[in-house]
Amino acid sequence: QVQLVESGGGSVQSGGSARLSCAASGDSYCMGWFRQAPGKEREAIARITSGGTTDYGVSVRGRFTISRDNAKNTYLQMNSLKPEDTAMYYCAAYSASNGCSLTLLLSPVAHWGQGTQVTVSS
């Protein structure tokens, strides 16, 4: 089973930037990030395949960038942060043969990390 460890969370002012990192213990075809704010549902925000193909949720498109440097590590560069971006951010990964999608990051096929808190103050 793949284990994921996130880092890079913290507090940042509105309009600022932050970069999250995720280190996986094994290779995964699909890696990504989702977040959950208090009282809200989980929201998948970015995913990347082992070949570098990316997709983003509407709320972060144009502001966040996902990348990976090998089959195990992925990063989330977050720019122009807003107070509504405040949430616990989780790394997710899976190697299922049914493609790489934002939806599947939230499904039982995916492994999840413990999360890292990002707080954006106005």
Short mmCIF file of C-alpha atoms in Angstrom, two decimals:
data_model
loop_
_atom_site.label_atom_id
_atom_site.label_comp_id
_atom_site.label_asym_id
_atom_site.label_seq_id
_atom_site.Cartn_x
_atom_site.Cartn_y
_atom_site.Cartn_z
CA GLN A 1 0.00 0.00 0.00
CA VAL A 2 1.31 3.42 -0.97
CA GLN A 3 1.93 5.83 1.88
CA LEU A 4 1.78 9.57 1.24
CA VAL A 5 3.28 12.37 3.30
CA GLU A 6 2.39 16.00 2.68
CA SER A 7 4.36 19.05 3.69
CA GLY A 8 4.39 22.77 3.05
CA GLY A 9 1.17 23.96 4.62
CA GLY A 10 0.89 26.98 6.86
CA SER A 11 -0.54 30.46 7.09
CA VAL A 12 -0.37 32.95 4.25
CA GLN A 13 -1.98 36.28 3.49
CA SER A 14 -4.56 36.74 0.77
CA GLY A 15 -2.88 37.15 -2.60
CA GLY A 16 0.16 35.23 -1.47
CA SER A 17 1.60 31.91 -2.55
CA ALA A 18 2.38 28.55 -1.02
CA ARG A 19 3.81 25.28 -2.27
CA LEU A 20 2.76 21.87 -1.06
CA SER A 21 4.82 18.72 -1.49
CA CYS A 22 3.83 15.09 -1.39
CA ALA A 23 6.23 12.18 -1.08
CA ALA A 24 4.94 8.72 -1.88
CA SER A 25 6.44 5.41 -0.81
CA GLY A 26 5.69 3.79 -4.16
CA ASP A 27 4.97 4.54 -7.79
CA SER A 28 1.51 5.75 -8.81
CA TYR A 29 0.07 6.44 -12.23
CA CYS A 30 -2.25 9.17 -11.00
CA MET A 31 -1.43 11.66 -8.27
CA GLY A 32 -3.33 14.68 -7.14
CA TRP A 33 -4.67 16.91 -4.44
CA PHE A 34 -7.99 17.46 -2.81
CA ARG A 35 -9.05 19.71 0.02
CA GLN A 36 -11.69 19.91 2.68
CA ALA A 37 -12.76 22.98 4.57
CA PRO A 38 -14.71 22.77 7.83
CA GLY A 39 -18.35 22.02 7.16
CA LYS A 40 -17.78 21.47 3.45
CA GLU A 41 -17.44 18.44 1.20
CA ARG A 42 -14.14 17.21 -0.13
CA GLU A 43 -13.13 18.95 -3.34
CA ALA A 44 -10.66 17.42 -5.79
CA ILE A 45 -8.61 20.26 -7.20
CA ALA A 46 -5.73 18.93 -9.29
CA ARG A 47 -4.38 15.72 -10.74
CA ILE A 48 -1.41 14.65 -12.84
CA THR A 49 -0.53 11.45 -14.63
CA SER A 50 2.88 9.82 -14.69
CA GLY A 51 3.20 11.30 -18.19
CA GLY A 52 2.56 14.83 -16.95
CA THR A 53 -1.00 15.36 -18.15
CA THR A 54 -2.88 17.65 -15.76
CA ASP A 55 -6.41 18.66 -14.91
CA TYR A 56 -7.79 21.17 -12.44
CA GLY A 57 -10.98 21.95 -10.64
CA VAL A 58 -12.74 25.12 -11.72
CA SER A 59 -12.12 26.89 -8.42
CA VAL A 60 -8.33 26.72 -8.74
CA ARG A 61 -7.77 26.71 -12.49
CA GLY A 62 -5.31 29.42 -13.49
CA ARG A 63 -4.06 29.90 -9.93
CA PHE A 64 -2.75 26.47 -8.91
CA THR A 65 -0.21 24.31 -10.73
CA ILE A 66 0.44 20.65 -10.11
CA SER A 67 3.72 19.02 -11.06
CA ARG A 68 5.70 15.88 -10.35
CA ASP A 69 9.39 15.15 -10.62
CA ASN A 70 9.16 11.37 -10.82
CA ALA A 71 6.66 8.60 -10.24
CA LYS A 72 6.60 9.24 -6.50
CA ASN A 73 6.67 12.98 -5.73
CA THR A 74 4.13 15.62 -6.61
CA TYR A 75 3.81 19.32 -5.83
CA LEU A 76 1.08 21.92 -5.76
CA GLN A 77 2.08 25.53 -6.39
CA MET A 78 -0.70 27.80 -5.17
CA ASN A 79 -0.72 31.42 -6.26
CA SER A 80 -3.17 34.27 -5.73
CA LEU A 81 -4.51 32.58 -2.65
CA LYS A 82 -7.88 33.61 -1.29
CA PRO A 83 -9.45 33.17 2.14
CA GLU A 84 -11.82 30.62 0.61
CA ASP A 85 -8.79 28.45 -0.18
CA THR A 86 -8.42 27.82 3.53
CA ALA A 87 -8.71 24.07 4.06
CA MET A 88 -6.91 20.87 4.90
CA TYR A 89 -5.10 19.76 1.77
CA TYR A 90 -4.56 16.09 1.05
CA CYS A 91 -2.39 14.27 -1.42
CA ALA A 92 -3.95 11.31 -3.18
CA ALA A 93 -2.57 8.66 -5.49
CA TYR A 94 -3.63 5.48 -7.26
CA SER A 95 -2.52 3.12 -9.96
CA ALA A 96 -5.86 1.79 -11.21
CA SER A 97 -6.13 1.05 -14.90
CA ASN A 98 -9.24 3.16 -15.37
CA GLY A 99 -7.58 6.46 -16.12
CA CYS A 100 -6.62 9.44 -14.04
CA SER A 101 -9.45 11.69 -12.94
CA LEU A 102 -10.28 14.20 -10.27
CA THR A 103 -13.27 12.12 -9.27
CA LEU A 104 -11.28 8.95 -8.67
CA LEU A 105 -8.93 10.80 -6.32
CA LEU A 106 -11.80 10.84 -3.86
CA SER A 107 -12.78 7.21 -4.39
CA PRO A 108 -11.74 4.07 -2.48
CA VAL A 109 -9.20 3.20 -5.19
CA ALA A 110 -6.99 6.07 -4.03
CA HIS A 111 -4.54 6.24 -1.17
CA TRP A 112 -4.61 9.44 0.88
CA GLY A 113 -2.09 11.26 3.02
CA GLN A 114 -2.77 12.71 6.45
CA GLY A 115 -3.19 16.24 5.13
CA THR A 116 -1.59 19.60 5.69
CA GLN A 117 -3.44 22.75 6.75
CA VAL A 118 -3.42 25.88 4.62
CA THR A 119 -4.88 29.02 6.15
CA VAL A 120 -5.31 32.17 4.09
CA SER A 121 -6.00 35.36 5.99
CA SER A 122 -7.57 38.46 4.49
#
